[in-house]
mmCIF file of C-alpha atoms and ligand atoms in Angstrom:
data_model
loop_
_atom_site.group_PDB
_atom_site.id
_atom_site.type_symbol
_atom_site.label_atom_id
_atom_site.label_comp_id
_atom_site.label_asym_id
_atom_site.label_seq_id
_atom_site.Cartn_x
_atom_site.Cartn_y
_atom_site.Cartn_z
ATOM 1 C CA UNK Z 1 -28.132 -25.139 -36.130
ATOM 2 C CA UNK Z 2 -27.272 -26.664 -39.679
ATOM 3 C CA UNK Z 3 -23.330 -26.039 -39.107
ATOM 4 C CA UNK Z 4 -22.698 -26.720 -42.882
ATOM 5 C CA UNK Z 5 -25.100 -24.204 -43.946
ATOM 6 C CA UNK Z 6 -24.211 -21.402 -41.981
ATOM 7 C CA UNK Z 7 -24.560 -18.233 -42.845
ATOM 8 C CA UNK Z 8 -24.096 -15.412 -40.782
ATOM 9 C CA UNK Z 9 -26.578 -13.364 -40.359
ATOM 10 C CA UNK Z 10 -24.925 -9.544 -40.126
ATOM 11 C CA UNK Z 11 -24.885 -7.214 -43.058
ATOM 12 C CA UNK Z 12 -20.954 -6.666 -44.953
ATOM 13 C CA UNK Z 13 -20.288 -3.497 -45.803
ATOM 14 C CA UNK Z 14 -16.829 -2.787 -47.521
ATOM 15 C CA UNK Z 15 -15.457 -0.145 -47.958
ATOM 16 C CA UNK Z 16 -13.081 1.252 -51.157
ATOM 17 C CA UNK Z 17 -10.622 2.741 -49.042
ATOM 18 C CA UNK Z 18 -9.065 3.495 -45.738
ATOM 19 C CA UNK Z 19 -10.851 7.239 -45.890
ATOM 20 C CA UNK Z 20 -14.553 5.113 -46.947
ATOM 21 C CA UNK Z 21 -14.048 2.940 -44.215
ATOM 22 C CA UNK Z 22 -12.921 5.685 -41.344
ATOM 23 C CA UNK Z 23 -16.126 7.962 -43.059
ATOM 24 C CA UNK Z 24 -18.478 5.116 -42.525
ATOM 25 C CA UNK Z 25 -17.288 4.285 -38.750
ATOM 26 C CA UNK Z 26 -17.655 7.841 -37.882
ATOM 27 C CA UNK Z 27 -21.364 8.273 -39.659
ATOM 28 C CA UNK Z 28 -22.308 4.381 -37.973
ATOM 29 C CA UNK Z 29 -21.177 5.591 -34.244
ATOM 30 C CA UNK Z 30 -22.898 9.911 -34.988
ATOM 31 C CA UNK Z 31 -26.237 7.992 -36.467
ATOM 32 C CA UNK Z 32 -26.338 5.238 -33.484
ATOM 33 C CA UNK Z 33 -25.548 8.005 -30.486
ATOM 34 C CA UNK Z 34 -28.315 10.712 -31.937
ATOM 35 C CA UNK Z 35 -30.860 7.838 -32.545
ATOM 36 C CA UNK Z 36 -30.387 7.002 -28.712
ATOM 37 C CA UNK Z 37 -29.672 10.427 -27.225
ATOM 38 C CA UNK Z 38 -33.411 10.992 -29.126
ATOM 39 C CA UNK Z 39 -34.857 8.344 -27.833
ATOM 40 C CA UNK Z 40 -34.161 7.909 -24.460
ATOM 41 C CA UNK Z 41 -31.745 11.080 -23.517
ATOM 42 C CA UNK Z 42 -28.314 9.275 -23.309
ATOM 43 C CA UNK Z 43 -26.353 6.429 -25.969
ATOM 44 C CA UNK Z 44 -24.128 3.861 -23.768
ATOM 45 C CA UNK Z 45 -21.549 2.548 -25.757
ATOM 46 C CA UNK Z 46 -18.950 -0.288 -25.544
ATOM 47 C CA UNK Z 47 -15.327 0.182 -27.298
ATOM 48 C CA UNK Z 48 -13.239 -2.311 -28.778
ATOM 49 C CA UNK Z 49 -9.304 -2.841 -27.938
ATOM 50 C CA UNK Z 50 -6.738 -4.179 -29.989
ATOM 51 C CA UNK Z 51 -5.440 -1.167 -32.739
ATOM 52 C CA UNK Z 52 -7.712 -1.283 -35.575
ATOM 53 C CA UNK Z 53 -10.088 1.617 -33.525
ATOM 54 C CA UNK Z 54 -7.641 3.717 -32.718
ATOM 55 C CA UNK Z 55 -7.432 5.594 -36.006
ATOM 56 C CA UNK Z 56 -10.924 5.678 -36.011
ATOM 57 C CA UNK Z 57 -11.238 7.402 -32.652
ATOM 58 C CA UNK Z 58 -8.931 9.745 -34.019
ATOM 59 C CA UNK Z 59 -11.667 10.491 -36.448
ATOM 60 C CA UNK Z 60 -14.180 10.655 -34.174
ATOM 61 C CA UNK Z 61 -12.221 13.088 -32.184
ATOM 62 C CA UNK Z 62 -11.287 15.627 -34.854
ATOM 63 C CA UNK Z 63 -8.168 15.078 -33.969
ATOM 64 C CA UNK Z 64 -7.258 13.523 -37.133
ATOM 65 C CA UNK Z 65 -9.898 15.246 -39.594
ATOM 66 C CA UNK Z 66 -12.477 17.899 -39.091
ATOM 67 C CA UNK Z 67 -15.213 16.919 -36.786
ATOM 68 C CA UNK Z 68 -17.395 18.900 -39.522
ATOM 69 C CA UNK Z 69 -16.134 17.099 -42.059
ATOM 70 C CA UNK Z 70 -17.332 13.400 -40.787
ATOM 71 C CA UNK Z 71 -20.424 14.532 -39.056
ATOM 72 C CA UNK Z 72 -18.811 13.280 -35.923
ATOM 73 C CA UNK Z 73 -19.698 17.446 -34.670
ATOM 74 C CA UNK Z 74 -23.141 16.268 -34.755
ATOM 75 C CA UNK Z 75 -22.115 13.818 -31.438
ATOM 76 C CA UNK Z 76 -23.173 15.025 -28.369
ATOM 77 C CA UNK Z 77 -20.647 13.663 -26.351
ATOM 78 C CA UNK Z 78 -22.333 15.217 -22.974
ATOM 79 C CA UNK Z 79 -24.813 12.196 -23.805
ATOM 80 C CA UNK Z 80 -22.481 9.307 -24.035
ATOM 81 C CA UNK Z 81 -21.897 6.784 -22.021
ATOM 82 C CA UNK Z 82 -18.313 4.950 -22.547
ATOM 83 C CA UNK Z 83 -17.974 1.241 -21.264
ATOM 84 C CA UNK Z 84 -15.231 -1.163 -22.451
ATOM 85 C CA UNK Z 85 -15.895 -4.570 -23.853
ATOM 86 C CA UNK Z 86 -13.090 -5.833 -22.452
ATOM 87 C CA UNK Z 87 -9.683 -5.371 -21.463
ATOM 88 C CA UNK Z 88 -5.946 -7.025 -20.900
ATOM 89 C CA UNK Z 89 -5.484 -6.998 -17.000
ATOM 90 C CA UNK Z 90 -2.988 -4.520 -17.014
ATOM 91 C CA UNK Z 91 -2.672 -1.368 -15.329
ATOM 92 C CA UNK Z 92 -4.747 1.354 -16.595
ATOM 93 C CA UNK Z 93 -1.521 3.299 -18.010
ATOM 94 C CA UNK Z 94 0.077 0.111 -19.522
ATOM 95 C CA UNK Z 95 0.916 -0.155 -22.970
ATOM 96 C CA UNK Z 96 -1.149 -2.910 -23.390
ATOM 97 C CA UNK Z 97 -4.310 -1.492 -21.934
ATOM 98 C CA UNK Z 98 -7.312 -0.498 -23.845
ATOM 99 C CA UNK Z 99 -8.541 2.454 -21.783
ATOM 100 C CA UNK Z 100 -5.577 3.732 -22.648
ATOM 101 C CA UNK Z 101 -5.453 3.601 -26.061
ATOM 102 C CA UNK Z 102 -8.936 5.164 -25.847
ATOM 103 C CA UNK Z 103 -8.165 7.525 -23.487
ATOM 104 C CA UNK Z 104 -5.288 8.676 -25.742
ATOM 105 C CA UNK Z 105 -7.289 8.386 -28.982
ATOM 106 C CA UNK Z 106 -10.511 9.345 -28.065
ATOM 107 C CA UNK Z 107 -11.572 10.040 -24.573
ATOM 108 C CA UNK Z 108 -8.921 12.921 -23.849
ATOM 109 C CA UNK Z 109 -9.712 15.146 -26.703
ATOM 110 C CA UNK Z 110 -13.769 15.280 -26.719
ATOM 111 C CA UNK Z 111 -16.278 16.036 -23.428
ATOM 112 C CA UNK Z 112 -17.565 12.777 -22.435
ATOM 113 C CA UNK Z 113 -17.886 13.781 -18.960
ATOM 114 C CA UNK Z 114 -15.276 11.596 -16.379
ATOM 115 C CA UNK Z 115 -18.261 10.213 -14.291
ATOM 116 C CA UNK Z 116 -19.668 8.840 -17.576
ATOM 117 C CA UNK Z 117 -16.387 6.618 -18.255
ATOM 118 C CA UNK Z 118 -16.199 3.700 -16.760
ATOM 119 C CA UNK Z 119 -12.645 1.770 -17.329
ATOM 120 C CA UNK Z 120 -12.608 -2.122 -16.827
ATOM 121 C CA UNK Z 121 -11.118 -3.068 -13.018
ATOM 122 C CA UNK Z 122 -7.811 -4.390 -13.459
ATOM 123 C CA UNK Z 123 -6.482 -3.918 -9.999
ATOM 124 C CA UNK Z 124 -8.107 -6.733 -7.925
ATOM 125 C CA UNK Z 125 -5.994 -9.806 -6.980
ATOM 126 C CA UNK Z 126 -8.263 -11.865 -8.325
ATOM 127 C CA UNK Z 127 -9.563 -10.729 -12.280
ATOM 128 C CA UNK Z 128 -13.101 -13.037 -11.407
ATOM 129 C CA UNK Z 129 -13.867 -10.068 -9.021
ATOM 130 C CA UNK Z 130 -12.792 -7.486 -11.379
ATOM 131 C CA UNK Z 131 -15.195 -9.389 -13.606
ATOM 132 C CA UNK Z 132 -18.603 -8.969 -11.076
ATOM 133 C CA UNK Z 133 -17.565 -5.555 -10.088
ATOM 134 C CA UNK Z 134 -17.904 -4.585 -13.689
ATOM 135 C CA UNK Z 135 -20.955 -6.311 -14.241
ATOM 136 C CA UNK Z 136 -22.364 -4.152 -10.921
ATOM 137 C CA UNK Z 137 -20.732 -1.485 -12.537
ATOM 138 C CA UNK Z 138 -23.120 -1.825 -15.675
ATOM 139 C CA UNK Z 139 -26.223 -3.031 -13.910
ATOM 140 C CA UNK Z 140 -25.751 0.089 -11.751
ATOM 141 C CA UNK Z 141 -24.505 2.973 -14.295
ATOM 142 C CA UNK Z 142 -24.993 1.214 -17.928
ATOM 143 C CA UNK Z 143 -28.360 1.009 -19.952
ATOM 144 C CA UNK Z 144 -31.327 -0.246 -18.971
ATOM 145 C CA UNK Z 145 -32.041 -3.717 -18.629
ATOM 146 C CA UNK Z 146 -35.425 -5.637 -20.972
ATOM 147 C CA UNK Z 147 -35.588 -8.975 -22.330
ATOM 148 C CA UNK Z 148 -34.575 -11.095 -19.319
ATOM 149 C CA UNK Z 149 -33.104 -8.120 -17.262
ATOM 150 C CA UNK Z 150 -30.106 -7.804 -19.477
ATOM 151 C CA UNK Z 151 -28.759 -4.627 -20.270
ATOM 152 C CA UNK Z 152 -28.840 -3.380 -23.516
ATOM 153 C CA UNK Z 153 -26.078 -1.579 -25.011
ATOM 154 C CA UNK Z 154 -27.044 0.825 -27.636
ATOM 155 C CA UNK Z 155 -23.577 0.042 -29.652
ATOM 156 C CA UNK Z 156 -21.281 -2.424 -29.007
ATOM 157 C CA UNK Z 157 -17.869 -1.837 -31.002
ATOM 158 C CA UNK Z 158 -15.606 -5.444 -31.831
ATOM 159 C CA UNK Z 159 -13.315 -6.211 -33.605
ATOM 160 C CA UNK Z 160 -11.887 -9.666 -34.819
ATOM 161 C CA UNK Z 161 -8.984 -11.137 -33.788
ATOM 162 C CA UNK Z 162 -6.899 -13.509 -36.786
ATOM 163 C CA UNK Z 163 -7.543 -16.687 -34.679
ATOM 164 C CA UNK Z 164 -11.571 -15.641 -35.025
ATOM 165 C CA UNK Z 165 -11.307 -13.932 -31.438
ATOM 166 C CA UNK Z 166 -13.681 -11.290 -30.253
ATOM 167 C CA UNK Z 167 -13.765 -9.427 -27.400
ATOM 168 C CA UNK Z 168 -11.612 -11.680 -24.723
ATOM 169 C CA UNK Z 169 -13.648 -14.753 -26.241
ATOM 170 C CA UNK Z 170 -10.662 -16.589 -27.483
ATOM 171 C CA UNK Z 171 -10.979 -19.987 -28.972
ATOM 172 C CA UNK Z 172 -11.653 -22.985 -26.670
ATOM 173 C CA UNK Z 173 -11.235 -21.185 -23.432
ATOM 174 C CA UNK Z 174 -14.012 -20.894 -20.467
ATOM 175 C CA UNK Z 175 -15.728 -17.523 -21.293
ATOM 176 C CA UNK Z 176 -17.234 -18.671 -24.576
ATOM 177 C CA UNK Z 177 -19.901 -20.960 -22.027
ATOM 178 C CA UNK Z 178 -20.500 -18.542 -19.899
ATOM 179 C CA UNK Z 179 -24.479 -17.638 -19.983
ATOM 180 C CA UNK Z 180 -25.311 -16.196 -16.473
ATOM 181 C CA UNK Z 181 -22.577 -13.759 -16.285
ATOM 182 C CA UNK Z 182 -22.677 -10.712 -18.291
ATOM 183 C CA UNK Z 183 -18.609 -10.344 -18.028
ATOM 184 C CA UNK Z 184 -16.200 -13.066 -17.233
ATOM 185 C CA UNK Z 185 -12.773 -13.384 -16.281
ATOM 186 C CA UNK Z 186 -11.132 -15.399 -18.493
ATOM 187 C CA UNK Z 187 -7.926 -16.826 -18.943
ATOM 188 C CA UNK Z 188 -6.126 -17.567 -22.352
ATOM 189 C CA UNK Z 189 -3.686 -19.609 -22.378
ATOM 190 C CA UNK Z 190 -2.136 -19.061 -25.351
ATOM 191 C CA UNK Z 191 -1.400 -15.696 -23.818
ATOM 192 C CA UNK Z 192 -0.732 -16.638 -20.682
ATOM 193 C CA UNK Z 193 -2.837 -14.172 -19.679
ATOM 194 C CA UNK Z 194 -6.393 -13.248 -18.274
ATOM 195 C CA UNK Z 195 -8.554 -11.012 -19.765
ATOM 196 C CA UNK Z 196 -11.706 -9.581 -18.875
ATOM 197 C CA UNK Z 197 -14.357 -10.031 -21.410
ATOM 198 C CA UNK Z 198 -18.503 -9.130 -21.990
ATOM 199 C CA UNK Z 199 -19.911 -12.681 -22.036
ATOM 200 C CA UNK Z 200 -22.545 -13.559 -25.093
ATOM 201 C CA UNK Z 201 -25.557 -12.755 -23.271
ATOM 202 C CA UNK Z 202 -24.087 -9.066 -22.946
ATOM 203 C CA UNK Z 203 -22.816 -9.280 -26.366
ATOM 204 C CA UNK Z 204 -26.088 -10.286 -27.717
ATOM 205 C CA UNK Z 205 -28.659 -8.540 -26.206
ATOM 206 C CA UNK Z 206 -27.347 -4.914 -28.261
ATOM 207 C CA UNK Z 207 -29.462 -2.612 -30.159
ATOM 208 C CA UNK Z 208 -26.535 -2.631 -32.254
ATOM 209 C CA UNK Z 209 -22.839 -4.648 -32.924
ATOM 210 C CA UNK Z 210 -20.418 -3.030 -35.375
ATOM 211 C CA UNK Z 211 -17.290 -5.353 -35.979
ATOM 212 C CA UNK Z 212 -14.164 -3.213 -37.026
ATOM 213 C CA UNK Z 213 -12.317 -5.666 -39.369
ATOM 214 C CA UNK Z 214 -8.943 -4.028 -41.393
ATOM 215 C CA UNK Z 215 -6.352 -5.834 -43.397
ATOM 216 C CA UNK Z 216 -5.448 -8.737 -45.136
ATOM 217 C CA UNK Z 217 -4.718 -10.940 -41.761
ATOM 218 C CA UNK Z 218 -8.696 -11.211 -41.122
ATOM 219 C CA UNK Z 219 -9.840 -12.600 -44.637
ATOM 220 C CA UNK Z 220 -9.191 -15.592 -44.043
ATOM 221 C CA UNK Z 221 -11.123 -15.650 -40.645
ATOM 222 C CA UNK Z 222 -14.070 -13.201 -42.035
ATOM 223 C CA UNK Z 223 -14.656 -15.672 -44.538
ATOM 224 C CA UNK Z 224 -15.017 -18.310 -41.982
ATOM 225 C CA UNK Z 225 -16.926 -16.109 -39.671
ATOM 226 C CA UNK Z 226 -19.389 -14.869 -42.185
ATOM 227 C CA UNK Z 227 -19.709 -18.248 -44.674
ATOM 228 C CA UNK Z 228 -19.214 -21.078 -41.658
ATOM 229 C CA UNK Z 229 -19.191 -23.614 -41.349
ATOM 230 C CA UNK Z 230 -20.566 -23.097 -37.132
ATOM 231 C CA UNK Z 231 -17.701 -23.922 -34.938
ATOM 232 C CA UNK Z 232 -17.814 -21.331 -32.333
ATOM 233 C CA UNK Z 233 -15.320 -22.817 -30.325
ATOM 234 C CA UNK Z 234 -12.927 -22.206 -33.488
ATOM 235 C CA UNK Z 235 -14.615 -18.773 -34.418
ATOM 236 C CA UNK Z 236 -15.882 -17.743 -31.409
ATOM 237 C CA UNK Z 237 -17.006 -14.361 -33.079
ATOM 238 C CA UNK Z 238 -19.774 -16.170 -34.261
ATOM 239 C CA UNK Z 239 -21.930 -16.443 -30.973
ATOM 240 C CA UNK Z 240 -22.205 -12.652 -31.311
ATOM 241 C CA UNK Z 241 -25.724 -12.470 -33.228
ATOM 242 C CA UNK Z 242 -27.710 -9.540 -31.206
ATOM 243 C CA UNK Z 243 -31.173 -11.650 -30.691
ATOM 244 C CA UNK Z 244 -33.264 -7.991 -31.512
ATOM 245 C CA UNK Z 245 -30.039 -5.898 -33.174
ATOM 246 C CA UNK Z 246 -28.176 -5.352 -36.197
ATOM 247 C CA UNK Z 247 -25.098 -6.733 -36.620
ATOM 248 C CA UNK Z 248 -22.672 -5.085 -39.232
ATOM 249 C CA UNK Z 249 -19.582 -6.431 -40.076
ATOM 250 C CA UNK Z 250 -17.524 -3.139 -41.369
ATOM 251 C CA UNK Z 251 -14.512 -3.917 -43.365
ATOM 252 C CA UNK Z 252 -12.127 -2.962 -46.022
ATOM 253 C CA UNK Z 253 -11.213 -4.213 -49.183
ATOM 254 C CA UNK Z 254 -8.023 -6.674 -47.957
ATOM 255 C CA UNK Z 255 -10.157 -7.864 -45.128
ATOM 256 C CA UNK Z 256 -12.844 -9.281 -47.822
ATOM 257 C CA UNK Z 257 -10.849 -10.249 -50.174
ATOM 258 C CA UNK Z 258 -11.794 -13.902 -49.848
ATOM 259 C CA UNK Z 259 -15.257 -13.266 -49.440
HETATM 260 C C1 6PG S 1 -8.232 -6.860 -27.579
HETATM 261 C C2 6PG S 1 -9.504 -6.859 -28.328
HETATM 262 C C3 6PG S 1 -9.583 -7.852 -29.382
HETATM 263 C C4 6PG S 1 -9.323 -7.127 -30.694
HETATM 264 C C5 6PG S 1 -8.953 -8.104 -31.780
HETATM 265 C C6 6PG S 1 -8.539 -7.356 -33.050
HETATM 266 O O1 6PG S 1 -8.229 -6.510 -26.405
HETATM 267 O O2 6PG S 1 -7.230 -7.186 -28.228
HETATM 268 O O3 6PG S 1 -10.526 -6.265 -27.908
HETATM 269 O O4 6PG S 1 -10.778 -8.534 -29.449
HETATM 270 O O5 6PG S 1 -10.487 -6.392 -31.057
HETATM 271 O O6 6PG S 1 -7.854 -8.871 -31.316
HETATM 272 O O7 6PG S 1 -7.411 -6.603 -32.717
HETATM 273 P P1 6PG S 1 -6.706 -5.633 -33.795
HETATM 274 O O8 6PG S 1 -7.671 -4.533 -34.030
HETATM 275 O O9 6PG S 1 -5.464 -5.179 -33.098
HETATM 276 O O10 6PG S 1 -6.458 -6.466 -35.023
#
């Protein structure tokens, strides 16, 4: 790859305001789950942690706005499939986890049905076997599998951390390698901490990847994400380019401002 030329190849859209952006995430997820649910009777979904999605699941909920409103009434939430694209390994009611800022958010207030949720592991001694049983865990209940038996995830939800983070794929640790597994333990040292993370094959094999990206804190590392030059190890947010997906980088007006 020409690393000086770089330019990444997802779509920007920015939005005016806090309500255009929260609109848009709502119509993105209601127009990727009825395009599945039409096409092959169920959407499987990844979340993002961190905070920026938390007001948006509020939208998607109708907690915070009229499901009619949004169009998120159109979701048929009987349909959907919730995974998690990665997670702190913490226990499922910690503070820090984010199943439960879904759960609280999201999953508690609309009818994705219990057997359809599938929380990350985080109570194995040893987070690399958290890691496979999750993979199982998506081989098993997750979408099907097609180009090279890896499956595909109808939406994949991201966000991006200020250090160019995404998922658990921090900067210069293991998991950014990692090509057999789908999801990887992986342990960040700047945390001090392991995570569990979907690896880039995972990453990149989705129909679609929507990055959530709020606030003046990312511009600087948008800028370097979308404009380059390639240094994944620095950005690692850049080895997420879905090989037969779109990749949308949804953000508001702070986030670009050095774009
Ligand atoms: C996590 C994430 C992580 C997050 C970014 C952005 O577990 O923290 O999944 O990748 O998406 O760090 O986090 P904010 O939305 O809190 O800025």
């Amino acid at each position: 790859m020409d690393e000086s030329n770089y330019h990444s190849p997802g779509q920007i859209k920015t939005c005016a305001d806090a309500d255009a952006w929260l609109r848009t995430g709502v119509k993105l997820f209601a127009e990727a789950a009825a395009s599945a649910i039409a096409a092959r009777g169920a959407f499987y979904v990844a979340l993002s942690g961190g905070s920026t999605p938390r007001e948006l699941h509020t939208w998607l909920s109708g907690e915070a706005t009229p499901a009619a409103e949004t169009g998120a009434d159109q979701i048929d939430w009987s349909r959907v499939h919730v995974f998690f694209g990665d997670e702190r390994y913490v226990p499922h009611d910690h503070p820090d986890s984010n199943y439960r800022m879904a759960r609280e958010s999201l999953l508690e207030h609309v009818s994705v049905p219990a057997d359809q949720i599938f929380p990350m592991p985080t109570s194995e001694s040893d987070p690399a076997q958290a890691a496979a049983l999750y993979e199982t865990q998506i081989r098993k209940h997750g979408p099907a599998a097609e180009e090279g038996g890896i499956p595909r995830f109808d939406l994949i939800l991201l966000g991006l951390g200020p250090d160019g983070h995404t998922a658990s794929l921090f900067p210069h640790t293991a998991a950014l390698s990692e090509r057999e597994k789908l999801v990887a333990a992986n342990f960040v040292e700047k945390l001090d901490t392991h995570r569990l993370t979907f690896t880039v094959p995972l990453l990149c094999a989705a129909r679609s990847v929507v990055f959530l990206i709020r606030g003046q804190e990312k511009a600087e590392k948008l800028k370097r994400l979308v404009e380059g030059p390639y240094e994944p190890e620095e950005t690692p947010s850049q080895l997420v380019q879905p090989e037969h997906g779109s990749l949308l980088f949804l953000v508001d007006k702070a986030a670009a401002s050095e774009l």
